[in-house]
Coordinates of C-alpha atoms in Angstrom, one line a residue:
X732 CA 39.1 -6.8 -32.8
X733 CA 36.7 -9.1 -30.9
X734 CA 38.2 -12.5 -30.2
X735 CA 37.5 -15.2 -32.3
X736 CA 35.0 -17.3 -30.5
X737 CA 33.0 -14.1 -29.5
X738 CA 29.9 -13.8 -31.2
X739 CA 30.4 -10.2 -33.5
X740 CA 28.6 -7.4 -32.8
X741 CA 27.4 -5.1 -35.1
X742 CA 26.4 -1.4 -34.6
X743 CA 23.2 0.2 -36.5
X744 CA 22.9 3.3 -37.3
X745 CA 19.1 4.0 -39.0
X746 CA 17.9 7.5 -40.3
X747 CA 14.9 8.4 -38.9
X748 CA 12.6 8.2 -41.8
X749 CA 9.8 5.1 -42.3
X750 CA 11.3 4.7 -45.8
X751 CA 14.7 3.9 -44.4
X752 CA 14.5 2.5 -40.8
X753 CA 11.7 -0.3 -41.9
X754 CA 14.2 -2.1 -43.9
X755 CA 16.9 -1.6 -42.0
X756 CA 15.5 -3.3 -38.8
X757 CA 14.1 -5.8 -41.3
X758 CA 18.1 -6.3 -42.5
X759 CA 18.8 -6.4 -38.5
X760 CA 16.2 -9.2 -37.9
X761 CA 18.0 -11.4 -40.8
X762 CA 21.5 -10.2 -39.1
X763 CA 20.2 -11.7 -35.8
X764 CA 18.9 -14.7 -37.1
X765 CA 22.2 -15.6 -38.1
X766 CA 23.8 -15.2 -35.0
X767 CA 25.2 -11.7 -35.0
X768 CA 24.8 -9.3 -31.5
X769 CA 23.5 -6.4 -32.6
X770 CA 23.2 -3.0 -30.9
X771 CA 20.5 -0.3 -32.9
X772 CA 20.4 3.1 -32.7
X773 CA 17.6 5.2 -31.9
X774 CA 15.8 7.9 -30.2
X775 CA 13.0 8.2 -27.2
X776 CA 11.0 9.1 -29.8
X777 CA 11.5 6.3 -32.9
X778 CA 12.0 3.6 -30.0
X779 CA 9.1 2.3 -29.8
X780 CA 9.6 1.5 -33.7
X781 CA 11.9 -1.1 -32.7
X782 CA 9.3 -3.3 -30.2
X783 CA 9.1 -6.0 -32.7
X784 CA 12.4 -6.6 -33.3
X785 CA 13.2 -6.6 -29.6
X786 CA 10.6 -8.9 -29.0
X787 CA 11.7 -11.5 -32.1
X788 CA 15.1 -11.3 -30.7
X789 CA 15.5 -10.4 -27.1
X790 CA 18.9 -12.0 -26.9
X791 CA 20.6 -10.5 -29.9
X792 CA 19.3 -7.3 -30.3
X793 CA 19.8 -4.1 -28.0
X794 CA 18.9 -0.7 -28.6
X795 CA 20.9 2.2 -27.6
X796 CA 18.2 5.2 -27.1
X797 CA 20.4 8.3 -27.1
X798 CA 18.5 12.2 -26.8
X799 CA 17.5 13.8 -30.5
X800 CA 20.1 16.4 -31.5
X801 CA 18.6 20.0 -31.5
X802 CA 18.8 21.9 -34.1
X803 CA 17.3 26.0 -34.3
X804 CA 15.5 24.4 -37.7
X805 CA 13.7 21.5 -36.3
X806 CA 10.8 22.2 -34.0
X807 CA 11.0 20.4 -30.3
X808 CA 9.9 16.7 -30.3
X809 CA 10.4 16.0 -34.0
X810 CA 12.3 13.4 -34.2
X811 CA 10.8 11.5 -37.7
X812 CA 11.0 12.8 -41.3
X813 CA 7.2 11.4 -41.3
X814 CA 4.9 13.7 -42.9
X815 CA 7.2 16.1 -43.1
X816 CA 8.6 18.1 -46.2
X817 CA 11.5 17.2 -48.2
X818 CA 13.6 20.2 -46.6
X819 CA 13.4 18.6 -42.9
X820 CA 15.9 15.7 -44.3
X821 CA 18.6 18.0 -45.3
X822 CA 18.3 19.7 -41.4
X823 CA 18.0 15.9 -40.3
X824 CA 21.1 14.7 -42.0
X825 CA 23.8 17.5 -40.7
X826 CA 21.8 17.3 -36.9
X827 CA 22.4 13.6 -37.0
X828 CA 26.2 13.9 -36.9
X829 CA 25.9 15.1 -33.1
X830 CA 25.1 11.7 -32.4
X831 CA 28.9 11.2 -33.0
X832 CA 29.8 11.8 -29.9
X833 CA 28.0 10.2 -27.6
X834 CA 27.9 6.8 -29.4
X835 CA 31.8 6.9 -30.0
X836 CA 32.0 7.1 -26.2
X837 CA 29.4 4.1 -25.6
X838 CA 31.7 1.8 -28.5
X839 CA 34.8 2.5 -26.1
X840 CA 33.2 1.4 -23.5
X841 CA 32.4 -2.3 -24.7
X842 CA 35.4 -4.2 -23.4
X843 CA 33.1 -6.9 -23.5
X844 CA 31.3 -7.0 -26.5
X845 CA 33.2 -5.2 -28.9
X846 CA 31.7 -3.6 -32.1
X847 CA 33.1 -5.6 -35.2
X848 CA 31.6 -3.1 -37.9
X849 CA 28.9 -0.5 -38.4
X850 CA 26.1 -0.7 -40.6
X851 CA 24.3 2.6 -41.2
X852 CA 22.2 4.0 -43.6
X853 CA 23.3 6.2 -46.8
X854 CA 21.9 9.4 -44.9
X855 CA 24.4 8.8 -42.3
X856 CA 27.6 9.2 -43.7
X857 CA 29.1 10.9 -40.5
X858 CA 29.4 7.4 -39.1
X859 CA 32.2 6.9 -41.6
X860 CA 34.4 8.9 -39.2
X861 CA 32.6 6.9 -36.6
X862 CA 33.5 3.6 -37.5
X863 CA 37.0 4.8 -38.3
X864 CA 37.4 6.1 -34.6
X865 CA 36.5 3.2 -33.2
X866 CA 38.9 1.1 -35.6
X867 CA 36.4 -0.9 -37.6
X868 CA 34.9 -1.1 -41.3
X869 CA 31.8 1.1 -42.2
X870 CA 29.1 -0.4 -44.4
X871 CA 26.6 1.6 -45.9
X872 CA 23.0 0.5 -45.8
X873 CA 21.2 1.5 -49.1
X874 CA 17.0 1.5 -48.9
X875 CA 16.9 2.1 -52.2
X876 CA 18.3 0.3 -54.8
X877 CA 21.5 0.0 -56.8
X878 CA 20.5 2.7 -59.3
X879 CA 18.7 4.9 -57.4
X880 CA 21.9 4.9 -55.1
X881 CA 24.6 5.3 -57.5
X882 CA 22.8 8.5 -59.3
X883 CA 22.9 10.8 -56.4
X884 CA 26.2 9.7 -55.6
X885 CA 27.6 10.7 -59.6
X886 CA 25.4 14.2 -58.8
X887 CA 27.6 14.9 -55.6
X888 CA 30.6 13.0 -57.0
X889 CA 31.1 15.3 -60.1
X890 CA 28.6 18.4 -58.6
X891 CA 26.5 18.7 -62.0
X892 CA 25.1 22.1 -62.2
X893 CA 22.0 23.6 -64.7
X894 CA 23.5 25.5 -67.7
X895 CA 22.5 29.7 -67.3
X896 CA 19.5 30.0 -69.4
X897 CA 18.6 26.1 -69.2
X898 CA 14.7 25.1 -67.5
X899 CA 13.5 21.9 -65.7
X900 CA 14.0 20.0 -69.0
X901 CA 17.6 20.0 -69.2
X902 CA 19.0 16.2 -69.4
X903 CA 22.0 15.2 -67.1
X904 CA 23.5 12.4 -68.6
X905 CA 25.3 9.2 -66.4
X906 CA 27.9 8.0 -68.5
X907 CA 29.0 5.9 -65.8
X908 CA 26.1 3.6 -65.6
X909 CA 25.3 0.6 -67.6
X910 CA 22.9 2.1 -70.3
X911 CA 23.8 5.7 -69.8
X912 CA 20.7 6.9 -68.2
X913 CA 19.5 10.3 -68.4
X914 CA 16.9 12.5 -66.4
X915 CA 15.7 15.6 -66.6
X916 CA 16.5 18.8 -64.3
X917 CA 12.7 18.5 -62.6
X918 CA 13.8 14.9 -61.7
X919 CA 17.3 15.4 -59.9
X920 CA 16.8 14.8 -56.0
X921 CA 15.4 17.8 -54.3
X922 CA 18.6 17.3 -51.7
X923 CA 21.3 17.3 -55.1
X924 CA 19.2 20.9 -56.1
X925 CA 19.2 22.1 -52.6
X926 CA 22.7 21.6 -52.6
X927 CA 23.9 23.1 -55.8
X928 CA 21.8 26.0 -55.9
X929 CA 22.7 27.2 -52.5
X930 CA 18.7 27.1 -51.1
X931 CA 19.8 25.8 -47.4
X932 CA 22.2 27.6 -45.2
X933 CA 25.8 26.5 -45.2
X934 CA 26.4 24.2 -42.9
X935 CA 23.3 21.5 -44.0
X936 CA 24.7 22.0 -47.6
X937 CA 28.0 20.8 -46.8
X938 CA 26.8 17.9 -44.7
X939 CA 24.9 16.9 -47.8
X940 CA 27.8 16.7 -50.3
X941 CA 30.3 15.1 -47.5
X942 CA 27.5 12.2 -46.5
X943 CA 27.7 11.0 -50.0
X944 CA 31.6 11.6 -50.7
X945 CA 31.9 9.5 -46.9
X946 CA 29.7 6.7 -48.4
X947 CA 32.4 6.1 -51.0
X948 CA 34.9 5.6 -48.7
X949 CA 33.2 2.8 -46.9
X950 CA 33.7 -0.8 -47.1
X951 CA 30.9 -1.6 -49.1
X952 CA 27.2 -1.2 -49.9
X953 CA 24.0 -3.3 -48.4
X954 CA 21.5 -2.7 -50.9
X955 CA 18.0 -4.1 -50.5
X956 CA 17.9 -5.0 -53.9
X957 CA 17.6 -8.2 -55.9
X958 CA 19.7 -9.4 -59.1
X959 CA 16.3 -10.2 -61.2
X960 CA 15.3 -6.7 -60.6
X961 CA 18.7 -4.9 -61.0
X962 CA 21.3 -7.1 -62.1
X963 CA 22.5 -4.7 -64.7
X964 CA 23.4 -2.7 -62.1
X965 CA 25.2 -5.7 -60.0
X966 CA 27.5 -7.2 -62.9
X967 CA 30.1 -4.9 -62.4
X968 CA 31.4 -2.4 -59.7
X969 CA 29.9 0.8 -60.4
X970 CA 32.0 4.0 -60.9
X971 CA 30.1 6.1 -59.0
X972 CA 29.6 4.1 -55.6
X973 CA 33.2 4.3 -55.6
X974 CA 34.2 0.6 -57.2
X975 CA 32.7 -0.6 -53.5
X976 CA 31.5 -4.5 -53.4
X977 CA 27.2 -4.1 -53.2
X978 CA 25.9 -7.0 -50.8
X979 CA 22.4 -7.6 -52.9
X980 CA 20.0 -9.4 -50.0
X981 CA 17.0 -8.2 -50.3
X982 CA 13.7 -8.3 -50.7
X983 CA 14.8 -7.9 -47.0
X984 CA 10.6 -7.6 -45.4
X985 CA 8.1 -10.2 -44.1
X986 CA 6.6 -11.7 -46.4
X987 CA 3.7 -11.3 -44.5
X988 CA 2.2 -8.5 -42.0
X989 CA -0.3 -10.5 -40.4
X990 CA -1.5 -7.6 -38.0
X991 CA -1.6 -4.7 -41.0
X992 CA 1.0 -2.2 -38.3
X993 CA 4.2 -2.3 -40.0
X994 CA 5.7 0.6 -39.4
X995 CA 2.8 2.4 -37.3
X996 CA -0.6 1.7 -35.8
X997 CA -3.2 1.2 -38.8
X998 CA -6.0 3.4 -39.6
X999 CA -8.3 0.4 -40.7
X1000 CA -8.0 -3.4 -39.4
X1001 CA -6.1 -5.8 -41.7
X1002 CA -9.7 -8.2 -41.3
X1003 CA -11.7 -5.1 -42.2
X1004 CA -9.8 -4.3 -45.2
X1005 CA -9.8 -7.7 -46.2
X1006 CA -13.5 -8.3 -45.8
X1007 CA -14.3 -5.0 -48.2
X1008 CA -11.6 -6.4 -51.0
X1009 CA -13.2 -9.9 -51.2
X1010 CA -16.1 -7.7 -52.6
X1011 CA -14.6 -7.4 -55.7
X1012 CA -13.5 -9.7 -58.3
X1013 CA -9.5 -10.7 -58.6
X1014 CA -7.4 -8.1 -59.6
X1015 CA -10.3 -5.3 -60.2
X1016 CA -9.0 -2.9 -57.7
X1017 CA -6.7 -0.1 -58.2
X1018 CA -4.5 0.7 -55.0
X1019 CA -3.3 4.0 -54.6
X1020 CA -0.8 5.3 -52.0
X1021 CA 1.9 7.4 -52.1
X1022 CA 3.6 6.7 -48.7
X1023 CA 4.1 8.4 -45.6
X1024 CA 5.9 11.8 -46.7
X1025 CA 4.6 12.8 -50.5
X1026 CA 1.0 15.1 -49.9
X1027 CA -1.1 16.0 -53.0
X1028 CA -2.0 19.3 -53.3
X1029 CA -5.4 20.1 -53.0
X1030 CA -4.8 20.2 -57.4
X1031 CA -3.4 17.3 -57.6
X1032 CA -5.7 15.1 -55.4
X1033 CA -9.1 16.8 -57.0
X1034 CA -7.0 15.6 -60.4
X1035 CA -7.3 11.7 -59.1
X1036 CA -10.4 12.0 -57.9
X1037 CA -11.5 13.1 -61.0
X1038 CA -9.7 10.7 -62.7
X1039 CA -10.7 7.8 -60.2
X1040 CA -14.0 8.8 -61.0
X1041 CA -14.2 8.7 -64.1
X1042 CA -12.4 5.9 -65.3
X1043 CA -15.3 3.7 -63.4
X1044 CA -12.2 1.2 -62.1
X1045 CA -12.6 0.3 -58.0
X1046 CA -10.1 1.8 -56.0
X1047 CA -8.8 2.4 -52.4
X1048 CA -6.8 5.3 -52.0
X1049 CA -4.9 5.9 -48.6
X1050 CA -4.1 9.5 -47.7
X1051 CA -1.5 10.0 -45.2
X1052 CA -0.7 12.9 -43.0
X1053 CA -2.0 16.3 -43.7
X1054 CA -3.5 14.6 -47.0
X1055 CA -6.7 16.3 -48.9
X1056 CA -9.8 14.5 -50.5
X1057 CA -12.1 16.8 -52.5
X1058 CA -15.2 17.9 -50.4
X1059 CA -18.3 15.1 -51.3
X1060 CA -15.5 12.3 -52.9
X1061 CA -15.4 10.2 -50.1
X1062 CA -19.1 9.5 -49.9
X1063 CA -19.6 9.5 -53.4
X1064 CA -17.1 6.4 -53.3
X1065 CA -18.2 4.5 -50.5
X1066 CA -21.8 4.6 -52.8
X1067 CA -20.1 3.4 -55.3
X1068 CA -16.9 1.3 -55.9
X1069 CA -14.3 3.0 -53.8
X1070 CA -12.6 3.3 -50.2
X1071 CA -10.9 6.4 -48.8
X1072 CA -8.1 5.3 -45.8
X1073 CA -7.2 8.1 -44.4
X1074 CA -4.1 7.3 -41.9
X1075 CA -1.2 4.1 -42.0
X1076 CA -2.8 1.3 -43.9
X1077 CA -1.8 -2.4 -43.8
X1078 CA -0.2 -2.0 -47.4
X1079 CA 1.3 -5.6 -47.5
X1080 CA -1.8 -7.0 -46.8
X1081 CA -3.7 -5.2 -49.2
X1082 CA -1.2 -5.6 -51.7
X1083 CA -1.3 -9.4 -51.1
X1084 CA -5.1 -9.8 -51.1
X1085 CA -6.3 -11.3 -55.0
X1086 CA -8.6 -8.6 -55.0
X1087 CA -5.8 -6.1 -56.1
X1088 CA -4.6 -5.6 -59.5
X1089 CA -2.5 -2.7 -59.6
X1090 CA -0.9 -0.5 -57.4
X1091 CA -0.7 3.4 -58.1
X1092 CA 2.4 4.9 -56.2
X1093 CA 5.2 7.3 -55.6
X1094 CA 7.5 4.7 -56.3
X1095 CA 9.6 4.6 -53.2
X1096 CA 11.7 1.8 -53.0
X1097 CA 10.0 0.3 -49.7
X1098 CA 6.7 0.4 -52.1
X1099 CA 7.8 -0.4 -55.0
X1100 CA 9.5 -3.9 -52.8
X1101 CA 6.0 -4.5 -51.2
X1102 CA 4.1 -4.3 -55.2
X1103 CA 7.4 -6.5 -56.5
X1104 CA 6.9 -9.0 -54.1
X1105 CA 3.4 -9.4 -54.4
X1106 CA 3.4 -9.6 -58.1
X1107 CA 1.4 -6.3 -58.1
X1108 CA 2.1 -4.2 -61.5
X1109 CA 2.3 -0.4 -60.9
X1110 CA 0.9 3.1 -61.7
X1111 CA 4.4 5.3 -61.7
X1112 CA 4.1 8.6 -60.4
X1113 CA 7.0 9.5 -59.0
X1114 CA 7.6 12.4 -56.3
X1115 CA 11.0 13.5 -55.5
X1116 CA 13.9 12.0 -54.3
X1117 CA 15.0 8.2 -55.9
X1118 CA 11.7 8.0 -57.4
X1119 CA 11.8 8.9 -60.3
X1120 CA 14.9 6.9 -61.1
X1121 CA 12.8 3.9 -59.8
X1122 CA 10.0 4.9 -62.1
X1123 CA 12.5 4.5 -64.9
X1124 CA 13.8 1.1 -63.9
X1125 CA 10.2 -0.7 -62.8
X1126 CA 8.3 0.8 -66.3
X1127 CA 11.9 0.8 -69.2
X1128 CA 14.0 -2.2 -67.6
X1129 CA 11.9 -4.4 -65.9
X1130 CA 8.5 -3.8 -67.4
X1131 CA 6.1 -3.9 -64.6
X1132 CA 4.8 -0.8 -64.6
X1133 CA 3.5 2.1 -66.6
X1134 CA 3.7 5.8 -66.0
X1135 CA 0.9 7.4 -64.7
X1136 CA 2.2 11.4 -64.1
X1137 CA 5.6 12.3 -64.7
X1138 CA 5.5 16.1 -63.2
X1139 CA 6.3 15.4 -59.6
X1140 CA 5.6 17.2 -56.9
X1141 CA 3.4 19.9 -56.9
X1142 CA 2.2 19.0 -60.6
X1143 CA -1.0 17.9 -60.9
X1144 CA -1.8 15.4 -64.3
X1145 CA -4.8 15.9 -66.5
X1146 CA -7.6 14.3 -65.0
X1147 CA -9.0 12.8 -68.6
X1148 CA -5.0 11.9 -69.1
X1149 CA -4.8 9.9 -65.6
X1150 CA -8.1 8.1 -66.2
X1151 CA -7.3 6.7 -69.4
X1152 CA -4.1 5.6 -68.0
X1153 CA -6.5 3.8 -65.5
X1154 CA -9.0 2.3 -68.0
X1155 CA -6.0 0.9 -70.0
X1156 CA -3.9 -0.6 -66.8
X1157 CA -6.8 -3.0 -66.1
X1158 CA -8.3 -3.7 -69.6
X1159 CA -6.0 -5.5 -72.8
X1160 CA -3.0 -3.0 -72.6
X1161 CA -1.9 -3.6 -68.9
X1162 CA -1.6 -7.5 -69.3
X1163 CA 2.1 -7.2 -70.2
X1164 CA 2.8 -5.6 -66.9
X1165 CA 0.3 -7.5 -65.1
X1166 CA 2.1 -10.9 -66.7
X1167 CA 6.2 -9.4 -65.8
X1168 CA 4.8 -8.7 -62.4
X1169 CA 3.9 -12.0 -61.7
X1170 CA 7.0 -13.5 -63.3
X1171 CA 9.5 -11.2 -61.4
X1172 CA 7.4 -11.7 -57.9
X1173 CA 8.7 -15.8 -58.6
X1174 CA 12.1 -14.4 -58.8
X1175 CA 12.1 -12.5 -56.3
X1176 CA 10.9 -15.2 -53.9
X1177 CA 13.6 -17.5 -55.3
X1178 CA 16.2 -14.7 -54.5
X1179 CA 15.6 -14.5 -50.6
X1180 CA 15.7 -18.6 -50.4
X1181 CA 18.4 -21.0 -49.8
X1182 CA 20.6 -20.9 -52.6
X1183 CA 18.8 -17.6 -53.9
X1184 CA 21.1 -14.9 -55.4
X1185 CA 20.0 -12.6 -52.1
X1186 CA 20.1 -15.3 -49.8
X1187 CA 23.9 -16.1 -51.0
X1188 CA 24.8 -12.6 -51.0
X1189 CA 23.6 -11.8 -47.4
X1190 CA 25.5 -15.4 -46.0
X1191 CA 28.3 -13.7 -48.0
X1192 CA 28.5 -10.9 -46.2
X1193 CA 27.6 -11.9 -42.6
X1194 CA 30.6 -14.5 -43.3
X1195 CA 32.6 -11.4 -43.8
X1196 CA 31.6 -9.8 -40.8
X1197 CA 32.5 -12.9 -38.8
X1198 CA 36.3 -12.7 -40.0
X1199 CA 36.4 -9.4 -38.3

């Protein structure tokens, strides 16, 4: 226990993905701000991720750059889940747990500044061991929010399996949370399925189950969430995150990215993005992007070109990684109405500019946060992992999107389908998301400012962390 006019540092613990580390060094940056010390986690290869918070708060914030783990799955050097497929964060969640070791013997040796607590993401639940070594609470960060958290956790908690004889479209069923959601088999989290059906080798199966059974046992959850957006999910303590108090605090990013590089180096300048948006009139343009791990088959991505075609709407569609554009599309757009991006684009920028009208994604949360924020209704089409469980919240509960594809990965939509779906998002029948979007983005602003419901919540808890 650190004495009480010391000023309480905090351990971080990110998981290597852009998805999850972004907002957790956004969290950090908020923590500082406040007065905490904070030590983060990290790699030689994500290190460089954490230059801007460094630089915002060289007195407060200290990394702690420790060698990747090797594992006989993971190829030398890869240290980030970016671009990568699903299967690499299963490997990436049981090699993470050798960090154990080392960082246990770093805590011990801060007589000086003595860690108070660790904060570490829901794909780290090793550090619940961690944090109990070294005699101190555990709090889970949660990227996603409250519902797309507490359904994997019922999944491991009561280790649903699919009935002998049953396909893709078998429902599970959450009795335990509010409304009593259901989704089919095709929608369960790749990691839940890798899991139960036994398709990764022993030891990364068990590490999945156990991260999410340690996450119950914490102190209580972070979730970058807000109450307009999910306060169904807030009113009570929810069976199956283990009864655990949820610290709502989020939207926790910028609200602006003035330079366009949040979370890497981007393929087109902020200015030069801007200047080919003010083109067009406000909220004409379709934005599609489905982050920095989802790749369209070549199927699916000659389906929305089609469709982007088609439906005549302007567009600028970023491809990321190992992405594909159908040979002759990206020429036949920049004749026309549309922009390829292929690379990091300055999404909060582009999301921000009045140009933009609706926002077709794979509904992760960091997205989905970004869109929110900006007042930006959205084009569902979820993935994998929490996504389509976000899908279900942004188009049933909150109303500010519709659904574009529902097959997931792998499944590519009916080209005629997905440009109708396009047609109709900016004519008469997308004014009621268009209108919810704007009215939840004025909530969510009101959330993250004095007095706000996320605001409160995060004074809340660093007020708890200063009893420690």
């Amino acid at each position: 226990m650190a004495p009480p006019t010391a000023t309480p540092h905090v351990l971080l613990v990110p998981f290597p993905a852009q998805g999850h580390a972004l907002p957790l060094y956004d969290l950090a940056a908020l923590l500082a701000a406040r007065g905490l010390r904070l030590t983060v986690v990290t790699t030689p290869g994500n290190a460089a991720q954490l230059a801007p918070l460094l630089a915002a708060h060289p007195d407060s914030v200290r990394p702690l750059v420790l060698p990747f783990p090797s594992h006989p799955s993971l190829p030398a050097g890869l240290e980030n889940t970016m671009n990568r497929p699903p299967v690499y964060i299963a490997v990436f969640i049981h090699a993470l747990a050798a960090l154990h070791r080392p960082i246990l013997a770093w805590a011990r040796s801060q007589s000086a500044h003595p860690v108070v607590a660790v904060v570490s993401d829901f794909f780290c639940g090793w550090t619940q061991h961690l944090a109990a070594e070294i005699g101190v609470p555990r709090v889970v960060f949660t990227p996603s929010g409250v519902l797309g958290t507490a359904v994997p956790h019922s999944l491991f908690r009561r280790l649903v399996k699919r009935p002998v004889g049953c396909d893709n479209g078998f429902q599970v069923a959450f009795p335990a949370i509010p409304g009593e959601p259901a989704f089919e088999w095709r929608e369960i989290s790749m990691l839940y399925k890798a899991y139960i059906e036994g398709l990764v080798e022993e030891q990364v199966r068990e590490s999945l189950k156990q991260n999410c059974l340690w996450n119950l046992e914490s102190w209580g959850f972070v979730s970058n969430t807000f109450r307009a957006l999910e306060g169904r999910y807030l009113d009570a303590p929810l069976e199956d995150l283990g009864f655990k108090r949820v610290w709502a605090v989020g939207p926790v990013a910028p609200d602006a990215d003035a330079a366009g590089e949040r979370g890497g180096e981007a393929a087109v300048a902020a200015g030069d993005f801007s200047a080919w948006l003010d083109a067009f009139p406000e909220g004409s343009v379709v934005y599609v992007c489905f982050g920095s791990q989802a790749v369209l088959t070549p199927a699916m991505a000659a389906a929305l070109a089609e469709a982007l075609e088609r439906s005549a709407v302007p567009f600028v569609w970023v491809v990321s990684g190992d992405g594909v554009v159908p040979e002759g599309f990206e020429a036949r757009a920049a004749a026309k109405r549309g922009l390829v991006v292929r690379g990091w684009a300055p999404q909060v920028a582009a999301l921000r500019h009045p140009a933009v009208g609706w926002f077709m994604t794979h509904c992760g949360w960091n997205s989905v946060l970004e869109a929110v924020a900006a007042g930006v209704p959205m084009l569902a089409w979820p993935m994998a992992a929490d996504q389509f469980v976000n899908a279900r919240l942004l188009v049933d509960d909150a109303g500010v999107a519709l659904r574009a594809c529902a097959g997931g990965a792998g499944v590519a939509p009916d080209a005629g389908e997905l440009a109708a779906v396009l047609a109709d998002a900016v004519g008469e029948k997308g004014s009621g998301a268009r209108a919810r979007a704007k009215e939840l983005a004025a909530d969510a602003a009101i959330a993250v400012r004095s007095g706000g419901s996320s605001y409160e919540d995060l004074e809340r808890f660093v007020q708890e962390i200063q009893k420690l």
